[in-house]
PDB file of C-alpha atoms in Angstrom:
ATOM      1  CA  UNK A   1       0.000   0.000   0.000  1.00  0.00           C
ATOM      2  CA  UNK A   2       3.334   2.782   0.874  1.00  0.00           C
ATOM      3  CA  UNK A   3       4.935   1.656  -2.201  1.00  0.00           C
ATOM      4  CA  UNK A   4       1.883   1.772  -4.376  1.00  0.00           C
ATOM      5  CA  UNK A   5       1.090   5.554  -2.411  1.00  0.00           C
ATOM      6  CA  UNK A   6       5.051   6.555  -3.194  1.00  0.00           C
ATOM      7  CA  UNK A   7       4.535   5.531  -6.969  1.00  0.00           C
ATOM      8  CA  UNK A   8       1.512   7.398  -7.339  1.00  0.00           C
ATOM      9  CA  UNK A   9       2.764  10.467  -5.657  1.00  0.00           C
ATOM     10  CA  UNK A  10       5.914  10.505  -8.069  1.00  0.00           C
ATOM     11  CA  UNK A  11       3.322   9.796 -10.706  1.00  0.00           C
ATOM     12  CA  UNK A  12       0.886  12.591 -10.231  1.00  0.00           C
ATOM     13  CA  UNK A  13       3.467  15.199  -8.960  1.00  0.00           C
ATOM     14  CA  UNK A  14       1.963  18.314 -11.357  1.00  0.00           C
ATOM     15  CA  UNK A  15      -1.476  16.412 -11.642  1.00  0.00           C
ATOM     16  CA  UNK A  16      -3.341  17.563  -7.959  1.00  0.00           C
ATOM     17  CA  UNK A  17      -6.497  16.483  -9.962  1.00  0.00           C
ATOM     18  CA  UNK A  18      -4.651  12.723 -10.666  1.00  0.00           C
ATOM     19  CA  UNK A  19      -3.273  12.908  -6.987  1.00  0.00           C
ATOM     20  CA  UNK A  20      -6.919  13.553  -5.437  1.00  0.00           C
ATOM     21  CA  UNK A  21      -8.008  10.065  -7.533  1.00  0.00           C
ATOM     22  CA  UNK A  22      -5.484   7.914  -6.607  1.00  0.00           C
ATOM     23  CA  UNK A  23      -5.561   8.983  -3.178  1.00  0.00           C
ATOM     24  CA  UNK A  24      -9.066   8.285  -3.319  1.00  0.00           C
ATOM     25  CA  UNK A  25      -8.927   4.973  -4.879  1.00  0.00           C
ATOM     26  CA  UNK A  26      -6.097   3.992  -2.099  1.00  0.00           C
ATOM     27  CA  UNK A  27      -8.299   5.242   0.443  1.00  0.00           C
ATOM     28  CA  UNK A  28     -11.030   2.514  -0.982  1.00  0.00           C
ATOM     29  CA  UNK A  29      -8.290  -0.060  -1.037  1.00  0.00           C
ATOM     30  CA  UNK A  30      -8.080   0.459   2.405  1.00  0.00           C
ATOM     31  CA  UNK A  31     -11.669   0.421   3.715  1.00  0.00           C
ATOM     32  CA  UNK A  32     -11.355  -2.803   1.591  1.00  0.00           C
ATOM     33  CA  UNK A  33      -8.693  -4.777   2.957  1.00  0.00           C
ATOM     34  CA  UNK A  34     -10.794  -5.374   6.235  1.00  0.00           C
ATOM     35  CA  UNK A  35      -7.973  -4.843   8.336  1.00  0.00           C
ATOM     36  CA  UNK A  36      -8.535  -3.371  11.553  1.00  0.00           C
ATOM     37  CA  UNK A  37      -9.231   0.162  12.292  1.00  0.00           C
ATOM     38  CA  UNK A  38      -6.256   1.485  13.894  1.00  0.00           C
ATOM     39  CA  UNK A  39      -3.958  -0.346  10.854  1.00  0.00           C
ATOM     40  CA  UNK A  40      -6.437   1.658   8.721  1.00  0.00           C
ATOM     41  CA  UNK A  41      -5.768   5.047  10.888  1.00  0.00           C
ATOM     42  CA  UNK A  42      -1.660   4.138  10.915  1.00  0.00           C
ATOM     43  CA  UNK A  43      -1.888   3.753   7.092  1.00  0.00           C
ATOM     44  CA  UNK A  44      -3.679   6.477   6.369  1.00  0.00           C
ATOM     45  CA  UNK A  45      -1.825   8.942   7.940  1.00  0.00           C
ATOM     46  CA  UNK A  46       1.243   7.857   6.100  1.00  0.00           C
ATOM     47  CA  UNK A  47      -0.883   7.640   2.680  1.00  0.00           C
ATOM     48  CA  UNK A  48      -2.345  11.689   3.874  1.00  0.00           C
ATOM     49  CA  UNK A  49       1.215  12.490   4.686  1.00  0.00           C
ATOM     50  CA  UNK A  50       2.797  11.745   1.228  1.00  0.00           C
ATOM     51  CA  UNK A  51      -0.057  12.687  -1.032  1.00  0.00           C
ATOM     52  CA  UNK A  52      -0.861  15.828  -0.165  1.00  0.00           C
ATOM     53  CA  UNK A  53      -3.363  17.942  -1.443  1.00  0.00           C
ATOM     54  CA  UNK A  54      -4.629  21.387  -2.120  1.00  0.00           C
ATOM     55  CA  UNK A  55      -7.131  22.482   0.211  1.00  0.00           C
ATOM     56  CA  UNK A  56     -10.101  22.253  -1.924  1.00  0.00           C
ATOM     57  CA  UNK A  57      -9.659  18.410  -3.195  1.00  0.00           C
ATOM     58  CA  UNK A  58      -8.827  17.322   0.234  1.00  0.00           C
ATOM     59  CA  UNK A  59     -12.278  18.849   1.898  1.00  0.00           C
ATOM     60  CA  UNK A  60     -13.669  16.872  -1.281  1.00  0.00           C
ATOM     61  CA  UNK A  61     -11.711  13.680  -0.329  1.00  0.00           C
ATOM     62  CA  UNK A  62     -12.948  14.022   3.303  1.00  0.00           C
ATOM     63  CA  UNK A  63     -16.720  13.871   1.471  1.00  0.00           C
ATOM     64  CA  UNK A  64     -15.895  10.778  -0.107  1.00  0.00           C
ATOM     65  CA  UNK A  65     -14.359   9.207   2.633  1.00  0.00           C
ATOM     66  CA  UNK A  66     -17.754  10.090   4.884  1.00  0.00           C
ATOM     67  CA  UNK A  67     -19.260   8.434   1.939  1.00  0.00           C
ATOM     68  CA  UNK A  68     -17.525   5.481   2.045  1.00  0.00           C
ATOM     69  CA  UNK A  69     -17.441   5.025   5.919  1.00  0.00           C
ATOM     70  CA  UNK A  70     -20.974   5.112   5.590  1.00  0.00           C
ATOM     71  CA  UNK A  71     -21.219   2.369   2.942  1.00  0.00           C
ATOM     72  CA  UNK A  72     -18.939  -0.067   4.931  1.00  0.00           C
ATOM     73  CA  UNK A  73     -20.275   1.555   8.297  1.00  0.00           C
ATOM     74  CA  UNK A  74     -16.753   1.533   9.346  1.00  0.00           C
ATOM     75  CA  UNK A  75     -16.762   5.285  10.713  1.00  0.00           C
ATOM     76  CA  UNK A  76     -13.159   6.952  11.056  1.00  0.00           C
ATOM     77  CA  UNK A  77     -14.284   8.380  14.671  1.00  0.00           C
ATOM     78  CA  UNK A  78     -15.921   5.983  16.626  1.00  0.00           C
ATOM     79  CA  UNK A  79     -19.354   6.803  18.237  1.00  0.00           C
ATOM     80  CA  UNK A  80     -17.446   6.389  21.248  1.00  0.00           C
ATOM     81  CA  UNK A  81     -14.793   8.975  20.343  1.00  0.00           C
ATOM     82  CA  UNK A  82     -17.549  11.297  19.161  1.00  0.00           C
ATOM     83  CA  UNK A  83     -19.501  11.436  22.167  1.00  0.00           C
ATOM     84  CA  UNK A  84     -15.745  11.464  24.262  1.00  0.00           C
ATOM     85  CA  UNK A  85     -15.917  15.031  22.179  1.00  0.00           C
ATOM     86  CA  UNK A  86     -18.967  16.134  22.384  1.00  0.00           C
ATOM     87  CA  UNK A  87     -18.625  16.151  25.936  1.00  0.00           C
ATOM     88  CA  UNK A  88     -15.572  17.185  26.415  1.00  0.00           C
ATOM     89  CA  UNK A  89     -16.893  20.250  23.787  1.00  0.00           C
ATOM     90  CA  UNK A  90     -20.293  21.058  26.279  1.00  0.00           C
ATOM     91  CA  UNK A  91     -17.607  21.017  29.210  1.00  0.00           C
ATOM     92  CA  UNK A  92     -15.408  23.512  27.390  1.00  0.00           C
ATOM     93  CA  UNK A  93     -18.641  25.572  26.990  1.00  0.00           C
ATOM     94  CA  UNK A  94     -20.005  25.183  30.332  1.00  0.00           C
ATOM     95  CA  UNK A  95     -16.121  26.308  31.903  1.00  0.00           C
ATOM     96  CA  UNK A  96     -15.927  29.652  29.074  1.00  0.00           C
ATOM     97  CA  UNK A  97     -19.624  30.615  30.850  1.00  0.00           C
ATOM     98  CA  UNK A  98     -18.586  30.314  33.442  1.00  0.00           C
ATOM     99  CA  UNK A  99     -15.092  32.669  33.115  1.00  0.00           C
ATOM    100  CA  UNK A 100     -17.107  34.537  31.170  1.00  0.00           C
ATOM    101  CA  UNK A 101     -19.727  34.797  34.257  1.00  0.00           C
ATOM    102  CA  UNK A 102     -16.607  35.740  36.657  1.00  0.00           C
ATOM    103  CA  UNK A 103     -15.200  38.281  34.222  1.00  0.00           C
ATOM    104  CA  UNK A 104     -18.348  40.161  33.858  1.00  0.00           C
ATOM    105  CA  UNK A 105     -18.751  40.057  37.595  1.00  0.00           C
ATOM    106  CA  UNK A 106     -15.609  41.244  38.400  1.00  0.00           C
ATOM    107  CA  UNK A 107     -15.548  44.278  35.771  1.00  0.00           C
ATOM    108  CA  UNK A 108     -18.745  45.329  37.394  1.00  0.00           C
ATOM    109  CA  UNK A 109     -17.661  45.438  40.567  1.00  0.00           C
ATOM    110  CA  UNK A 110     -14.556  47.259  39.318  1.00  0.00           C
ATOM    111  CA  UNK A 111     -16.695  50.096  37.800  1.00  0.00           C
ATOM    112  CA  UNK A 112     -19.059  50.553  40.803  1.00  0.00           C
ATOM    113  CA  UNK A 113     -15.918  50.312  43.178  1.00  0.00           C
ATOM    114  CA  UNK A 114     -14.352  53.224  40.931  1.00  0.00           C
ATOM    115  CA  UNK A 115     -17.514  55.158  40.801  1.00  0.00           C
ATOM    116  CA  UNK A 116     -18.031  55.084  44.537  1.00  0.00           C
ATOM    117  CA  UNK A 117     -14.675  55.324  45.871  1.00  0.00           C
ATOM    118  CA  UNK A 118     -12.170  56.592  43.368  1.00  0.00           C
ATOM    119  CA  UNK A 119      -9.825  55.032  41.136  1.00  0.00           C
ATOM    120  CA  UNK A 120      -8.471  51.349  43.139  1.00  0.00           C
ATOM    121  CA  UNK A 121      -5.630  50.548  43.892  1.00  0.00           C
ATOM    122  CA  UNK A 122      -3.033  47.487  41.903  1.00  0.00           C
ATOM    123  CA  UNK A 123      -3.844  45.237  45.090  1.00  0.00           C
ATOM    124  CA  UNK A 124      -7.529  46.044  45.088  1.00  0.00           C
ATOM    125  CA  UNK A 125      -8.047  44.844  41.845  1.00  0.00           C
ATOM    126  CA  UNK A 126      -5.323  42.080  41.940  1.00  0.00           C
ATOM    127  CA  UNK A 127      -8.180  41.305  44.464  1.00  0.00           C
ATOM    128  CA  UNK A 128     -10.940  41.378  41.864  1.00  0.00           C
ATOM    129  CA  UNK A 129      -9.114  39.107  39.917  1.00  0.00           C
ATOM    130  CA  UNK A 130      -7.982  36.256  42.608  1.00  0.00           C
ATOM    131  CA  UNK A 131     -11.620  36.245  43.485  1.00  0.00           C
ATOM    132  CA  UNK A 132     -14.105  33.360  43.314  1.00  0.00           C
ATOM    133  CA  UNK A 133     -17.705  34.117  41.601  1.00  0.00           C
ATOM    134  CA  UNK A 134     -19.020  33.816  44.860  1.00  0.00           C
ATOM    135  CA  UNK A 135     -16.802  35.982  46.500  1.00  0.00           C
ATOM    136  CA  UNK A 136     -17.709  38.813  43.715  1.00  0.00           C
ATOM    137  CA  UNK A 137     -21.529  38.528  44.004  1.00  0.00           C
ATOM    138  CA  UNK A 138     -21.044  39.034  47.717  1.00  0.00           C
ATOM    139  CA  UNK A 139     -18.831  42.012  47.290  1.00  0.00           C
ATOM    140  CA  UNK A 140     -21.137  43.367  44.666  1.00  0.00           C
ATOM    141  CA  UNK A 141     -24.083  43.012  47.161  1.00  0.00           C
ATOM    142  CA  UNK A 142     -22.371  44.589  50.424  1.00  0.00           C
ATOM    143  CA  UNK A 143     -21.177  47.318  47.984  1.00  0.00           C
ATOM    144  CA  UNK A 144     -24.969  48.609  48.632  1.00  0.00           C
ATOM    145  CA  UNK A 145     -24.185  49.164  52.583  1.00  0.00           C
ATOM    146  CA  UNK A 146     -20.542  49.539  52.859  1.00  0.00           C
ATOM    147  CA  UNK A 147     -19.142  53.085  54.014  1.00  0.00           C
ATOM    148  CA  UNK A 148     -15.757  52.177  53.112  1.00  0.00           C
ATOM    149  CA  UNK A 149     -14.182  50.165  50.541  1.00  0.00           C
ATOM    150  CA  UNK A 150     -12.843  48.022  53.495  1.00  0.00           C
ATOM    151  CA  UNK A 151     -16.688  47.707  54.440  1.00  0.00           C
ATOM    152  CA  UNK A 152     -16.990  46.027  50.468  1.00  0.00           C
ATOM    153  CA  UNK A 153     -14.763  43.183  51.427  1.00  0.00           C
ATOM    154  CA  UNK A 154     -15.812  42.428  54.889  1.00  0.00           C
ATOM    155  CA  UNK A 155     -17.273  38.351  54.586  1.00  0.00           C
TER     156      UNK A 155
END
């Protein structure tokens, strides 16, 4: 299958049109062979790094190799792997609302510390920023009573 891949490469060097078809075609030989999946991965990684193509044939090869997974239902992710991502994808959301959540907190607190009691100081909002979300909403609240920005921080 390498040598076959390294003869077609050499073969279709100024064709990208040729390459994108035999890669193909050794692609199907693959699916083909039965072997088992990671062989298939191994392999095609070595086939993907010595035929390269331009960006528009490969996002066509990727098509046809959807295409083909689906006719041997032999997907290249697993529905394992898929839902691994997924997952690990909602997490990734659920943590950048959450930052997102603390940042928003914390610049509030910033302005409405700044508009009550002047401009704060490095450590104050070094403060901000080493804060929990919890610790921020509670700040935010006793800004509403506090005399003092001392009073702000008081737990």
């Amino acid at each position: 299958m390498v040598t076959a891949a390294h003869l077609r490469n050499r073969q279709t060097k100024h064709d990208p049109e040729a390459r994108y078809q035999a890669k193909r075609t050794l692609v199907r030989l693959l699916y083909r062979q039965g072997w088992e999946r990671q062989r298939i991965l191994d392999l095609f990684a070595v086939l993907d790094w010595m035929m390269r193509l331009p960006e528009g044939l490969e996002d066509k090869l990727w098509q046809d190799i959807e295409q083909i997974e689906g006719e041997r239902k032999m997907p290249y992710v697993t529905s394992v792997e898929r839902r691994a991502t997924e997952r690990g994808i909602q997490q990734g959301i659920q943590q950048g609302i959450q930052q997102g959540m603390q940042q928003g907190e914390e610049k509030v607190l910033e302005r409405l510390l700044t508009r009550r009691f002047g401009p704060l100081s490095e450590a104050t909002r070094q403060r901000l920023r080493s804060a929990t979300l919890e610790q921020l909403e509670r700040w935010t609240d006793n800004i509403l009573d506090a005399a003092t920005l001392e009073d702000v921080f008081k737990d």
